[in-house]
Amino acid sequence: MNWKENNLIRRVIMAFLCNYIISFGISFLYAADFGTDPFTCMNLGVSSHLPISLGTYQLLINIVLFAIIFVFDRRSFGIGAIINMVLLGYMIEFNVFWTDKLGINAENFADKMVLRIILLSVAVLIAACGCGIYMSCDLGAAPWDRLGQVFEMKSNGKIKYRYVRMVYDCTAIAIGYFTGATVGVATFFFGFFAGPLISFFGEHVGKKVVG
């Protein structure tokens, strides 16, 4: 097995582990009960006005976004994107299940505001770290995550990912709000801080870990 094969296997393993880390962070977000991330917020709002389920709508919007991004960046299609689009949902369900069994859930923390804020902060940091490293694996990424990277790449670095991410996350929040979705503290937290944090972890941790 040559160096390139070793490096590919390492990046695939890292992409899988990082998606699990993201799901772990999201399970804490559920326990904090401060709302959802901007993308989910938007999808919940829009799908509530359509004769289809949230899962079906989210799959369709991912396919549309993926097709648009693929035109500009064919590297978007890869094992990393497949891992995220196919497995992340199941990973989240698994982690929400066992954290609930351990008593880390919204019901137990309903009257513990300080702990909920701590959980929210930890959730965002964990999810952003996992996402930043996962995107550094360069094996393709989920359309919503890849969108900002394509803007940065096509502008030759003039348009930074962190700022693009903030713009489209905040746009998603606005769409979610006006279509009737619940907008919570976590929704705004992700909207304003996810982009910069993902960019930070990708640049300062992802490049060192992935190589």
Coordinates of C-alpha atoms in Angstrom, one line a residue:
M1 CA 0.0 0.0 0.0
N2 CA 1.6 3.3 -1.1
W3 CA 1.5 6.7 0.6
K4 CA -1.5 8.0 -1.4
E5 CA -3.6 4.9 -0.5
N6 CA -2.7 5.3 3.2
N7 CA -3.5 9.0 3.1
L8 CA -6.9 8.3 1.4
I9 CA -7.8 5.7 4.0
R10 CA -6.8 8.0 6.8
R11 CA -9.0 10.8 5.4
V12 CA -12.0 8.5 5.0
I13 CA -11.6 7.4 8.6
M14 CA -11.3 11.0 9.7
A15 CA -14.4 12.0 7.7
F16 CA -16.4 9.2 9.4
L17 CA -15.1 10.1 12.9
C18 CA -15.8 13.8 12.3
N19 CA -19.4 13.2 11.3
Y20 CA -19.8 11.2 14.5
I21 CA -18.3 14.1 16.4
I22 CA -20.8 16.4 14.7
S23 CA -23.7 14.1 15.7
F24 CA -22.4 14.1 19.3
G25 CA -22.5 17.9 19.3
I26 CA -26.0 18.0 17.9
S27 CA -27.2 15.5 20.6
F28 CA -26.1 18.1 23.2
L29 CA -27.9 20.7 21.2
Y30 CA -31.1 18.7 21.5
A31 CA -30.6 18.4 25.3
A32 CA -30.0 22.1 25.6
D33 CA -33.4 22.7 24.0
F34 CA -32.6 26.2 22.6
G35 CA -33.7 25.6 19.0
T36 CA -32.2 24.0 15.9
D37 CA -29.4 25.0 13.5
P38 CA -30.4 27.4 10.7
F39 CA -30.6 24.8 7.9
T40 CA -33.0 22.6 9.9
C41 CA -34.9 25.7 11.0
M42 CA -35.5 26.7 7.4
N43 CA -36.4 23.2 6.3
L44 CA -38.9 22.8 9.2
G45 CA -40.6 26.1 8.2
V46 CA -40.8 25.5 4.5
S47 CA -41.8 21.8 4.7
S48 CA -44.7 22.7 7.0
H49 CA -46.4 24.4 4.0
L50 CA -45.8 21.4 1.7
P51 CA -47.6 18.0 1.4
I52 CA -44.3 16.2 2.2
S53 CA -42.4 15.3 5.3
L54 CA -39.4 17.1 6.6
G55 CA -37.1 14.2 5.7
T56 CA -38.3 14.1 2.1
Y57 CA -38.0 17.9 1.8
Q58 CA -34.5 17.9 3.2
L59 CA -33.5 15.2 0.9
L60 CA -34.9 17.1 -2.1
I61 CA -33.2 20.4 -1.1
N62 CA -29.9 18.6 -0.6
I63 CA -30.2 17.1 -4.1
V64 CA -30.9 20.6 -5.6
L65 CA -28.1 22.2 -3.8
F66 CA -25.8 19.4 -4.7
A67 CA -26.6 19.6 -8.4
I68 CA -25.9 23.4 -8.4
I69 CA -22.6 23.1 -6.5
F70 CA -21.5 20.1 -8.6
V71 CA -21.6 22.3 -11.7
F72 CA -18.9 24.6 -10.2
D73 CA -17.0 22.1 -8.2
R74 CA -17.0 18.4 -9.0
R75 CA -14.9 17.6 -6.0
S76 CA -18.1 18.2 -4.0
F77 CA -19.1 14.6 -4.9
G78 CA -17.1 12.2 -2.8
I79 CA -17.2 9.7 0.0
G80 CA -17.3 12.5 2.5
A81 CA -20.5 13.9 1.1
I82 CA -22.1 10.4 1.1
I83 CA -21.1 9.7 4.7
N84 CA -22.6 13.0 5.8
M85 CA -25.8 12.7 3.7
V86 CA -26.5 9.0 4.5
L87 CA -25.1 8.4 7.9
L88 CA -25.2 11.6 9.9
G89 CA -29.0 11.3 10.6
Y90 CA -28.6 7.8 12.0
M91 CA -25.5 8.9 14.1
I92 CA -27.6 11.8 15.6
E93 CA -30.4 9.4 16.4
F94 CA -28.0 7.0 18.2
N95 CA -26.3 9.8 20.2
V96 CA -29.6 11.4 21.2
F97 CA -30.8 8.0 22.3
W98 CA -27.9 7.2 24.6
T99 CA -27.5 10.7 26.0
D100 CA -31.1 10.6 26.9
K101 CA -30.6 7.3 28.6
L102 CA -27.8 9.0 30.6
G103 CA -30.2 11.7 31.7
I104 CA -28.7 14.4 29.4
N105 CA -32.0 15.6 28.0
A106 CA -34.3 18.7 27.9
E107 CA -36.6 17.3 30.5
N108 CA -33.9 17.0 33.2
F109 CA -32.3 20.3 32.3
A110 CA -35.6 22.3 32.0
D111 CA -35.1 24.3 35.2
K112 CA -31.2 24.4 35.0
M113 CA -30.6 27.4 32.7
V114 CA -26.8 27.6 33.5
L115 CA -26.3 23.9 32.5
R116 CA -28.4 24.5 29.3
I117 CA -26.2 27.4 28.3
I118 CA -23.1 25.3 29.0
L119 CA -24.6 22.5 26.9
L120 CA -25.3 24.9 24.1
S121 CA -21.8 26.3 24.1
V122 CA -20.2 22.8 24.2
A123 CA -22.6 21.6 21.4
V124 CA -21.7 24.4 19.1
L125 CA -17.9 24.0 19.7
I126 CA -18.0 20.2 19.2
A127 CA -20.2 20.4 16.0
A128 CA -18.0 23.2 14.6
C129 CA -14.8 21.4 15.3
G130 CA -16.1 18.2 13.7
C131 CA -17.4 20.0 10.7
G132 CA -14.1 22.0 10.3
I133 CA -11.9 18.9 10.3
Y134 CA -14.4 16.9 8.2
M135 CA -14.3 19.5 5.5
S136 CA -10.5 19.6 5.6
C137 CA -10.5 15.9 4.6
D138 CA -11.3 17.2 1.0
L139 CA -13.5 14.1 0.2
G140 CA -16.6 16.1 -0.6
A141 CA -19.0 17.7 1.8
A142 CA -22.7 18.1 2.4
P143 CA -24.1 20.8 0.0
W144 CA -25.0 23.2 2.8
D145 CA -21.4 23.0 4.2
R146 CA -19.7 23.0 0.8
L147 CA -21.6 26.1 -0.5
G148 CA -19.4 28.6 1.3
Q149 CA -16.2 26.8 0.2
V150 CA -17.2 27.1 -3.4
F151 CA -17.7 30.8 -3.0
E152 CA -14.3 31.2 -1.4
M153 CA -12.6 29.0 -4.1
K154 CA -14.2 30.7 -7.1
S155 CA -13.3 34.2 -5.7
N156 CA -9.7 33.1 -5.2
G157 CA -10.0 33.6 -1.5
K158 CA -11.4 37.1 -1.7
I159 CA -14.7 36.0 -0.3
K160 CA -14.0 34.2 3.0
Y161 CA -16.0 31.1 4.0
R162 CA -16.8 32.4 7.4
Y163 CA -18.6 35.5 6.0
V164 CA -20.4 33.6 3.3
R165 CA -21.6 31.0 5.9
M166 CA -22.9 33.8 8.1
V167 CA -24.9 35.3 5.3
Y168 CA -26.6 32.2 4.1
D169 CA -27.1 30.9 7.7
C170 CA -28.9 34.1 8.6
T171 CA -30.9 34.0 5.3
A172 CA -32.0 30.5 6.4
I173 CA -33.0 31.8 9.8
A174 CA -35.1 34.5 8.1
I175 CA -36.8 32.0 5.8
G176 CA -37.5 29.7 8.8
Y177 CA -39.0 32.5 10.9
F178 CA -41.3 33.8 8.1
T179 CA -42.5 30.3 7.3
G180 CA -43.4 29.6 10.9
A181 CA -40.5 27.6 12.3
T182 CA -39.3 28.1 15.9
V183 CA -36.2 30.4 16.0
G184 CA -34.3 29.9 19.3
V185 CA -31.1 31.1 20.9
A186 CA -29.2 28.1 19.3
T187 CA -30.4 29.1 15.8
F188 CA -28.9 32.6 16.1
F189 CA -25.8 31.1 17.9
F190 CA -25.2 28.9 14.9
G191 CA -26.1 31.6 12.4
F192 CA -23.4 34.1 13.7
F193 CA -20.7 31.8 15.1
A194 CA -20.8 28.5 13.2
G195 CA -19.1 29.9 10.1
P196 CA -16.2 31.6 11.9
L197 CA -15.7 28.6 14.2
I198 CA -15.8 26.0 11.4
S199 CA -13.3 28.1 9.5
F200 CA -11.1 28.4 12.6
F201 CA -11.1 24.7 13.3
G202 CA -10.5 23.8 9.7
E203 CA -7.5 26.1 9.4
H204 CA -5.9 25.5 12.7
V205 CA -6.9 21.9 13.6
G206 CA -8.1 20.3 10.4
K207 CA -4.9 20.9 8.3
K208 CA -2.7 19.5 11.1
V209 CA -4.8 16.5 11.8
V210 CA -5.7 15.5 8.3
G211 CA -2.3 16.5 6.8

